[in-house]
JSON list of C-alpha atoms in Angstrom, two decimals:
[
{"chain": "A", "resi": 154, "resn": "MET", "atom": "CA", "xyz": [-0.06, -0.11, 0.03]},
{"chain": "A", "resi": 155, "resn": "THR", "atom": "CA", "xyz": [1.47, 3.51, -1.02]},
{"chain": "A", "resi": 156, "resn": "SER", "atom": "CA", "xyz": [1.52, 6.26, 1.31]},
{"chain": "A", "resi": 157, "resn": "ALA", "atom": "CA", "xyz": [-1.05, 8.24, -0.62]},
{"chain": "A", "resi": 158, "resn": "ALA", "atom": "CA", "xyz": [-3.45, 5.48, 0.49]},
{"chain": "A", "resi": 159, "resn": "ILE", "atom": "CA", "xyz": [-2.09, 5.58, 4.18]},
{"chain": "A", "resi": 160, "resn": "PHE", "atom": "CA", "xyz": [-2.69, 9.24, 4.32]},
{"chain": "A", "resi": 161, "resn": "ASN", "atom": "CA", "xyz": [-5.95, 9.63, 2.38]},
{"chain": "A", "resi": 162, "resn": "MET", "atom": "CA", "xyz": [-8.05, 7.73, 4.97]},
{"chain": "A", "resi": 163, "resn": "SER", "atom": "CA", "xyz": [-10.66, 9.40, 6.69]},
{"chain": "A", "resi": 164, "resn": "ALA", "atom": "CA", "xyz": [-9.54, 10.73, 9.93]},
{"chain": "A", "resi": 165, "resn": "PRO", "atom": "CA", "xyz": [-11.55, 9.97, 13.45]},
{"chain": "A", "resi": 166, "resn": "MET", "atom": "CA", "xyz": [-12.60, 13.19, 13.62]},
{"chain": "A", "resi": 167, "resn": "THR", "atom": "CA", "xyz": [-14.62, 12.67, 10.37]},
{"chain": "A", "resi": 168, "resn": "GLU", "atom": "CA", "xyz": [-12.61, 14.95, 8.27]},
{"chain": "A", "resi": 169, "resn": "LYS", "atom": "CA", "xyz": [-10.68, 13.87, 5.23]},
{"chain": "A", "resi": 170, "resn": "VAL", "atom": "CA", "xyz": [-6.83, 14.34, 5.13]},
{"chain": "A", "resi": 171, "resn": "THR", "atom": "CA", "xyz": [-5.48, 15.09, 1.94]},
{"chain": "A", "resi": 172, "resn": "LEU", "atom": "CA", "xyz": [-1.75, 15.51, 1.25]},
{"chain": "A", "resi": 173, "resn": "THR", "atom": "CA", "xyz": [-0.17, 17.09, -1.67]},
{"chain": "A", "resi": 174, "resn": "GLN", "atom": "CA", "xyz": [2.18, 14.73, -4.03]},
{"chain": "A", "resi": 175, "resn": "LYS", "atom": "CA", "xyz": [5.27, 16.68, -2.71]},
{"chain": "A", "resi": 176, "resn": "ILE", "atom": "CA", "xyz": [4.71, 15.55, 0.77]},
{"chain": "A", "resi": 177, "resn": "ILE", "atom": "CA", "xyz": [3.54, 12.01, -0.08]},
{"chain": "A", "resi": 178, "resn": "LEU", "atom": "CA", "xyz": [6.87, 11.72, -2.22]},
{"chain": "A", "resi": 179, "resn": "TYR", "atom": "CA", "xyz": [8.73, 12.76, 1.05]},
{"chain": "A", "resi": 180, "resn": "ILE", "atom": "CA", "xyz": [6.99, 10.67, 3.35]},
{"chain": "A", "resi": 181, "resn": "ASP", "atom": "CA", "xyz": [7.70, 7.69, 0.69]},
{"chain": "A", "resi": 182, "resn": "THR", "atom": "CA", "xyz": [11.39, 8.56, 0.82]},
{"chain": "A", "resi": 183, "resn": "VAL", "atom": "CA", "xyz": [11.45, 8.75, 4.61]},
{"chain": "A", "resi": 184, "resn": "LEU", "atom": "CA", "xyz": [9.81, 5.10, 4.85]},
{"chain": "A", "resi": 185, "resn": "SER", "atom": "CA", "xyz": [12.11, 3.73, 2.31]},
{"chain": "A", "resi": 186, "resn": "SER", "atom": "CA", "xyz": [15.23, 5.04, 3.78]},
{"chain": "A", "resi": 187, "resn": "GLU", "atom": "CA", "xyz": [17.62, 3.34, 6.17]},
{"chain": "A", "resi": 188, "resn": "ASP", "atom": "CA", "xyz": [17.68, 5.89, 8.85]},
{"chain": "A", "resi": 189, "resn": "ILE", "atom": "CA", "xyz": [14.16, 4.91, 9.95]},
{"chain": "A", "resi": 190, "resn": "ASP", "atom": "CA", "xyz": [13.97, 2.80, 12.96]},
{"chain": "A", "resi": 191, "resn": "ASN", "atom": "CA", "xyz": [12.73, -0.93, 12.13]},
{"chain": "A", "resi": 192, "resn": "ASP", "atom": "CA", "xyz": [9.85, -0.79, 14.89]},
{"chain": "A", "resi": 193, "resn": "LEU", "atom": "CA", "xyz": [8.67, 2.46, 13.72]},
{"chain": "A", "resi": 194, "resn": "ARG", "atom": "CA", "xyz": [8.50, 1.08, 9.99]},
{"chain": "A", "resi": 195, "resn": "ALA", "atom": "CA", "xyz": [6.36, -1.93, 11.13]},
{"chain": "A", "resi": 196, "resn": "LEU", "atom": "CA", "xyz": [4.35, 0.29, 12.92]},
{"chain": "A", "resi": 197, "resn": "LEU", "atom": "CA", "xyz": [3.57, 2.41, 10.12]},
{"chain": "A", "resi": 198, "resn": "ASN", "atom": "CA", "xyz": [2.81, -0.57, 7.68]},
{"chain": "A", "resi": 199, "resn": "GLN", "atom": "CA", "xyz": [0.80, -2.04, 10.44]},
{"chain": "A", "resi": 200, "resn": "TYR", "atom": "CA", "xyz": [-1.46, 0.72, 10.79]},
{"chain": "A", "resi": 201, "resn": "GLY", "atom": "CA", "xyz": [-1.12, 2.32, 7.19]},
{"chain": "A", "resi": 202, "resn": "SER", "atom": "CA", "xyz": [-2.20, -0.99, 5.82]},
{"chain": "A", "resi": 203, "resn": "VAL", "atom": "CA", "xyz": [-5.65, -1.04, 7.71]},
{"chain": "A", "resi": 204, "resn": "THR", "atom": "CA", "xyz": [-8.13, 0.71, 5.27]},
{"chain": "A", "resi": 205, "resn": "ASN", "atom": "CA", "xyz": [-11.19, 0.35, 7.54]},
{"chain": "A", "resi": 206, "resn": "PRO", "atom": "CA", "xyz": [-12.03, 4.13, 8.83]},
{"chain": "A", "resi": 207, "resn": "ASN", "atom": "CA", "xyz": [-13.59, 2.49, 11.75]},
{"chain": "A", "resi": 208, "resn": "ASN", "atom": "CA", "xyz": [-10.49, 1.20, 13.08]},
{"chain": "A", "resi": 209, "resn": "LYS", "atom": "CA", "xyz": [-8.89, 3.95, 15.26]},
{"chain": "A", "resi": 210, "resn": "VAL", "atom": "CA", "xyz": [-5.03, 4.34, 15.77]},
{"chain": "A", "resi": 211, "resn": "TYR", "atom": "CA", "xyz": [-4.42, 5.77, 19.19]},
{"chain": "A", "resi": 212, "resn": "LEU", "atom": "CA", "xyz": [-1.26, 7.58, 20.03]},
{"chain": "A", "resi": 213, "resn": "HIS", "atom": "CA", "xyz": [-0.37, 5.65, 23.01]},
{"chain": "A", "resi": 214, "resn": "GLU", "atom": "CA", "xyz": [-0.54, 2.37, 21.03]},
{"chain": "A", "resi": 215, "resn": "LEU", "atom": "CA", "xyz": [2.17, 4.12, 18.57]},
{"chain": "A", "resi": 216, "resn": "LEU", "atom": "CA", "xyz": [4.40, 5.23, 21.32]},
{"chain": "A", "resi": 217, "resn": "GLU", "atom": "CA", "xyz": [4.28, 1.94, 23.42]},
{"chain": "A", "resi": 218, "resn": "ASN", "atom": "CA", "xyz": [8.09, 0.97, 23.91]},
{"chain": "A", "resi": 219, "resn": "SER", "atom": "CA", "xyz": [9.32, 3.90, 22.31]},
{"chain": "A", "resi": 220, "resn": "THR", "atom": "CA", "xyz": [12.17, 6.07, 23.45]},
{"chain": "A", "resi": 221, "resn": "ILE", "atom": "CA", "xyz": [12.95, 9.53, 22.98]},
{"chain": "A", "resi": 222, "resn": "HIS", "atom": "CA", "xyz": [16.25, 10.58, 21.75]},
{"chain": "A", "resi": 223, "resn": "PHE", "atom": "CA", "xyz": [17.48, 14.32, 22.16]},
{"chain": "A", "resi": 224, "resn": "PRO", "atom": "CA", "xyz": [20.35, 15.88, 20.47]},
{"chain": "A", "resi": 225, "resn": "GLU", "atom": "CA", "xyz": [23.38, 16.83, 22.19]},
{"chain": "A", "resi": 226, "resn": "ASN", "atom": "CA", "xyz": [23.39, 20.34, 23.44]},
{"chain": "A", "resi": 227, "resn": "GLY", "atom": "CA", "xyz": [26.18, 22.17, 21.52]},
{"chain": "A", "resi": 228, "resn": "THR", "atom": "CA", "xyz": [28.29, 24.41, 23.79]},
{"chain": "A", "resi": 229, "resn": "THR", "atom": "CA", "xyz": [28.88, 27.94, 22.23]},
{"chain": "A", "resi": 230, "resn": "THR", "atom": "CA", "xyz": [31.99, 29.87, 23.01]},
{"chain": "A", "resi": 231, "resn": "ARG", "atom": "CA", "xyz": [31.77, 33.59, 23.45]},
{"chain": "A", "resi": 232, "resn": "ASN", "atom": "CA", "xyz": [33.33, 35.90, 21.25]},
{"chain": "A", "resi": 233, "resn": "PRO", "atom": "CA", "xyz": [36.38, 37.46, 22.77]},
{"chain": "A", "resi": 234, "resn": "GLU", "atom": "CA", "xyz": [35.63, 40.81, 21.64]},
{"chain": "A", "resi": 235, "resn": "LEU", "atom": "CA", "xyz": [32.11, 40.46, 23.11]},
{"chain": "A", "resi": 236, "resn": "GLU", "atom": "CA", "xyz": [33.67, 39.03, 26.40]},
{"chain": "A", "resi": 237, "resn": "ALA", "atom": "CA", "xyz": [36.13, 41.88, 26.53]},
{"chain": "A", "resi": 238, "resn": "ARG", "atom": "CA", "xyz": [33.44, 44.47, 25.94]},
{"chain": "A", "resi": 239, "resn": "ILE", "atom": "CA", "xyz": [31.31, 42.75, 28.74]},
{"chain": "A", "resi": 240, "resn": "GLN", "atom": "CA", "xyz": [34.35, 42.88, 31.26]},
{"chain": "A", "resi": 241, "resn": "ARG", "atom": "CA", "xyz": [34.75, 46.69, 30.43]},
{"chain": "A", "resi": 242, "resn": "LEU", "atom": "CA", "xyz": [31.36, 47.42, 30.96]},
{"chain": "A", "resi": 243, "resn": "GLU", "atom": "CA", "xyz": [30.96, 45.65, 34.37]},
{"chain": "A", "resi": 244, "resn": "GLY", "atom": "CA", "xyz": [34.38, 47.60, 35.45]},
{"chain": "A", "resi": 245, "resn": "GLU", "atom": "CA", "xyz": [32.60, 50.85, 34.45]},
{"chain": "A", "resi": 246, "resn": "GLN", "atom": "CA", "xyz": [29.63, 49.96, 36.31]},
{"chain": "A", "resi": 247, "resn": "ALA", "atom": "CA", "xyz": [31.38, 49.08, 39.31]},
{"chain": "A", "resi": 248, "resn": "ASN", "atom": "CA", "xyz": [33.43, 52.35, 39.24]},
{"chain": "A", "resi": 249, "resn": "ARG", "atom": "CA", "xyz": [30.14, 54.24, 38.92]},
{"chain": "A", "resi": 250, "resn": "ASP", "atom": "CA", "xyz": [28.71, 52.45, 41.92]},
{"chain": "A", "resi": 251, "resn": "TYR", "atom": "CA", "xyz": [31.82, 53.14, 44.09]},
{"chain": "A", "resi": 252, "resn": "GLN", "atom": "CA", "xyz": [31.78, 56.79, 42.95]},
{"chain": "A", "resi": 253, "resn": "LYS", "atom": "CA", "xyz": [28.32, 57.09, 43.99]},
{"chain": "A", "resi": 254, "resn": "MET", "atom": "CA", "xyz": [28.99, 55.44, 47.43]},
{"chain": "A", "resi": 255, "resn": "THR", "atom": "CA", "xyz": [31.82, 57.40, 48.28]},
{"chain": "A", "resi": 256, "resn": "ARG", "atom": "CA", "xyz": [30.86, 61.01, 46.42]},
{"chain": "A", "resi": 257, "resn": "ASN", "atom": "CA", "xyz": [30.09, 62.92, 49.81]},
{"chain": "A", "resi": 258, "resn": "VAL", "atom": "CA", "xyz": [33.29, 61.58, 51.64]},
{"chain": "A", "resi": 259, "resn": "ASN", "atom": "CA", "xyz": [36.14, 64.12, 51.84]},
{"chain": "A", "resi": 260, "resn": "LEU", "atom": "CA", "xyz": [39.54, 62.74, 52.36]},
{"chain": "A", "resi": 261, "resn": "GLN", "atom": "CA", "xyz": [40.86, 66.30, 53.28]},
{"chain": "A", "resi": 262, "resn": "ALA", "atom": "CA", "xyz": [38.57, 66.13, 56.47]},
{"chain": "A", "resi": 263, "resn": "PHE", "atom": "CA", "xyz": [40.75, 63.30, 57.84]},
{"chain": "A", "resi": 264, "resn": "SER", "atom": "CA", "xyz": [44.04, 65.46, 57.81]},
{"chain": "A", "resi": 265, "resn": "LYS", "atom": "CA", "xyz": [45.64, 66.64, 60.96]},
{"chain": "A", "resi": 266, "resn": "ARG", "atom": "CA", "xyz": [45.21, 70.08, 60.28]},
{"chain": "A", "resi": 267, "resn": "ASP", "atom": "CA", "xyz": [41.49, 69.96, 60.11]},
{"chain": "A", "resi": 268, "resn": "GLN", "atom": "CA", "xyz": [41.05, 67.78, 62.82]},
{"chain": "A", "resi": 269, "resn": "GLU", "atom": "CA", "xyz": [42.90, 70.29, 64.98]},
{"chain": "A", "resi": 270, "resn": "GLU", "atom": "CA", "xyz": [40.21, 72.79, 63.61]},
{"chain": "A", "resi": 271, "resn": "THR", "atom": "CA", "xyz": [37.29, 70.82, 64.18]},
{"chain": "A", "resi": 272, "resn": "ILE", "atom": "CA", "xyz": [38.81, 70.32, 67.81]},
{"chain": "A", "resi": 273, "resn": "GLY", "atom": "CA", "xyz": [39.29, 74.01, 67.85]},
{"chain": "A", "resi": 274, "resn": "ALA", "atom": "CA", "xyz": [35.74, 74.41, 66.66]},
{"chain": "A", "resi": 275, "resn": "THR", "atom": "CA", "xyz": [34.16, 71.97, 69.35]},
{"chain": "A", "resi": 276, "resn": "MET", "atom": "CA", "xyz": [36.15, 73.57, 72.26]},
{"chain": "A", "resi": 277, "resn": "ARG", "atom": "CA", "xyz": [34.66, 77.13, 71.44]},
{"chain": "A", "resi": 278, "resn": "VAL", "atom": "CA", "xyz": [31.16, 75.89, 71.15]},
{"chain": "A", "resi": 279, "resn": "MET", "atom": "CA", "xyz": [31.89, 73.98, 74.60]},
{"chain": "A", "resi": 280, "resn": "ASN", "atom": "CA", "xyz": [33.15, 77.07, 76.19]},
{"chain": "A", "resi": 281, "resn": "ALA", "atom": "CA", "xyz": [30.16, 79.03, 74.90]},
{"chain": "A", "resi": 282, "resn": "GLN", "atom": "CA", "xyz": [27.99, 76.63, 76.63]},
{"chain": "A", "resi": 283, "resn": "MET", "atom": "CA", "xyz": [30.01, 76.73, 79.81]},
{"chain": "A", "resi": 284, "resn": "ILE", "atom": "CA", "xyz": [29.90, 80.40, 79.99]},
{"chain": "A", "resi": 285, "resn": "SER", "atom": "CA", "xyz": [25.84, 80.04, 79.64]},
{"chain": "A", "resi": 286, "resn": "VAL", "atom": "CA", "xyz": [25.60, 77.39, 82.48]},
{"chain": "A", "resi": 287, "resn": "PHE", "atom": "CA", "xyz": [27.83, 79.40, 84.59]},
{"chain": "A", "resi": 288, "resn": "ASN", "atom": "CA", "xyz": [25.82, 82.72, 83.90]},
{"chain": "A", "resi": 289, "resn": "PHE", "atom": "CA", "xyz": [22.46, 80.85, 84.47]},
{"chain": "A", "resi": 290, "resn": "VAL", "atom": "CA", "xyz": [23.62, 79.30, 87.77]},
{"chain": "A", "resi": 291, "resn": "VAL", "atom": "CA", "xyz": [25.25, 82.71, 89.08]},
{"chain": "A", "resi": 292, "resn": "THR", "atom": "CA", "xyz": [22.07, 84.75, 87.98]},
{"chain": "A", "resi": 293, "resn": "VAL", "atom": "CA", "xyz": [19.66, 82.19, 89.97]},
{"chain": "A", "resi": 294, "resn": "LEU", "atom": "CA", "xyz": [22.08, 82.38, 93.04]},
{"chain": "A", "resi": 295, "resn": "ALA", "atom": "CA", "xyz": [22.21, 86.16, 93.15]},
{"chain": "A", "resi": 296, "resn": "ALA", "atom": "CA", "xyz": [18.50, 86.48, 92.80]},
{"chain": "A", "resi": 297, "resn": "PHE", "atom": "CA", "xyz": [18.04, 83.95, 95.84]},
{"chain": "A", "resi": 298, "resn": "ALA", "atom": "CA", "xyz": [20.69, 86.04, 97.69]},
{"chain": "A", "resi": 299, "resn": "PHE", "atom": "CA", "xyz": [19.15, 89.18, 96.93]},
{"chain": "A", "resi": 300, "resn": "GLY", "atom": "CA", "xyz": [15.50, 87.79, 98.17]},
{"chain": "A", "resi": 301, "resn": "TYR", "atom": "CA", "xyz": [17.18, 86.42, 101.31]},
{"chain": "A", "resi": 302, "resn": "LYS", "atom": "CA", "xyz": [19.07, 89.44, 102.33]},
{"chain": "A", "resi": 303, "resn": "GLY", "atom": "CA", "xyz": [16.74, 92.17, 101.21]},
{"chain": "A", "resi": 304, "resn": "VAL", "atom": "CA", "xyz": [13.90, 90.71, 103.42]},
{"chain": "A", "resi": 305, "resn": "SER", "atom": "CA", "xyz": [16.09, 91.14, 106.61]},
{"chain": "A", "resi": 306, "resn": "LEU", "atom": "CA", "xyz": [17.43, 94.67, 105.57]},
{"chain": "A", "resi": 307, "resn": "ALA", "atom": "CA", "xyz": [13.82, 95.84, 104.80]},
{"chain": "A", "resi": 308, "resn": "LEU", "atom": "CA", "xyz": [12.25, 94.61, 107.85]},
{"chain": "A", "resi": 309, "resn": "GLY", "atom": "CA", "xyz": [15.40, 95.14, 110.04]},
{"chain": "A", "resi": 310, "resn": "GLU", "atom": "CA", "xyz": [14.80, 91.76, 111.92]},
{"chain": "A", "resi": 311, "resn": "THR", "atom": "CA", "xyz": [15.75, 88.20, 111.16]},
{"chain": "A", "resi": 312, "resn": "ASN", "atom": "CA", "xyz": [12.83, 85.86, 110.14]},
{"chain": "A", "resi": 313, "resn": "ILE", "atom": "CA", "xyz": [14.15, 82.71, 108.52]},
{"chain": "A", "resi": 314, "resn": "ALA", "atom": "CA", "xyz": [11.16, 81.37, 107.32]},
{"chain": "A", "resi": 315, "resn": "LEU", "atom": "CA", "xyz": [10.15, 84.78, 105.50]},
{"chain": "A", "resi": 316, "resn": "GLN", "atom": "CA", "xyz": [13.78, 85.13, 104.11]},
{"chain": "A", "resi": 317, "resn": "MET", "atom": "CA", "xyz": [13.80, 81.62, 102.65]},
{"chain": "A", "resi": 318, "resn": "LEU", "atom": "CA", "xyz": [10.43, 82.00, 101.26]},
{"chain": "A", "resi": 319, "resn": "SER", "atom": "CA", "xyz": [11.23, 85.26, 99.57]},
{"chain": "A", "resi": 320, "resn": "GLY", "atom": "CA", "xyz": [14.71, 83.88, 98.32]},
{"chain": "A", "resi": 321, "resn": "LEU", "atom": "CA", "xyz": [13.09, 80.86, 96.74]},
{"chain": "A", "resi": 322, "resn": "VAL", "atom": "CA", "xyz": [10.26, 82.54, 94.99]},
{"chain": "A", "resi": 323, "resn": "LEU", "atom": "CA", "xyz": [12.75, 85.40, 93.56]},
{"chain": "A", "resi": 324, "resn": "GLY", "atom": "CA", "xyz": [15.18, 82.45, 92.60]},
{"chain": "A", "resi": 325, "resn": "THR", "atom": "CA", "xyz": [12.53, 80.37, 90.82]},
{"chain": "A", "resi": 326, "resn": "LEU", "atom": "CA", "xyz": [11.17, 83.56, 88.95]},
{"chain": "A", "resi": 327, "resn": "VAL", "atom": "CA", "xyz": [14.67, 84.26, 87.71]},
{"chain": "A", "resi": 328, "resn": "PHE", "atom": "CA", "xyz": [15.37, 80.51, 87.12]},
{"chain": "A", "resi": 329, "resn": "PHE", "atom": "CA", "xyz": [12.33, 80.31, 84.64]},
{"chain": "A", "resi": 330, "resn": "ALA", "atom": "CA", "xyz": [13.20, 83.73, 83.08]},
{"chain": "A", "resi": 331, "resn": "ASP", "atom": "CA", "xyz": [16.65, 82.76, 82.45]},
{"chain": "A", "resi": 332, "resn": "LEU", "atom": "CA", "xyz": [15.78, 79.36, 81.22]},
{"chain": "A", "resi": 333, "resn": "TYR", "atom": "CA", "xyz": [13.23, 80.87, 78.77]},
{"chain": "A", "resi": 334, "resn": "PHE", "atom": "CA", "xyz": [16.07, 83.13, 77.36]},
{"chain": "A", "resi": 335, "resn": "LEU", "atom": "CA", "xyz": [18.67, 80.45, 77.19]},
{"chain": "A", "resi": 336, "resn": "VAL", "atom": "CA", "xyz": [16.43, 78.10, 75.23]},
{"chain": "A", "resi": 337, "resn": "LYS", "atom": "CA", "xyz": [15.08, 80.66, 72.92]},
{"chain": "A", "resi": 338, "resn": "TYR", "atom": "CA", "xyz": [18.54, 82.18, 71.79]},
{"chain": "A", "resi": 339, "resn": "ASP", "atom": "CA", "xyz": [21.08, 79.59, 72.68]},
{"chain": "A", "resi": 340, "resn": "VAL", "atom": "CA", "xyz": [19.81, 76.48, 71.52]}
]
């Protein structure tokens, strides 16, 4: 039976499959060649010789006891020019990343002269703060002393409770006033 008879059979889907003469010739060439497996040739002849359209051929019957042969994966070598370009681009990207990470680092800030200037500036700021604290303490103590002694001088007699009370009230008032101006202008 020719391959034209094999492939002109009705398909199970009730559609007629027709092949051109060129495809049928190609299939006959493949079937007659030595490259085709003998088991496959026997299967094709067995199922191709059946002309009854009610005889269904199932795929699992055709693939039973068959094996799949995959071609070897070929390893391709990279073009040396491409490899050199990739290495150059990776180096440039790494350099850009490094420059981005270190753009705000000033190496001159770590010199000995700059450290001395930094220490000097820190000492000046600390000195100004110490003077402010000393001024704060002296002002509050002077206000307490004025309130304490002012009552005894004004009354002419020594009343310790009244002297302490007036000293604490005046000291507290000056404490909060001085604290207000200290926070407002020095901080």
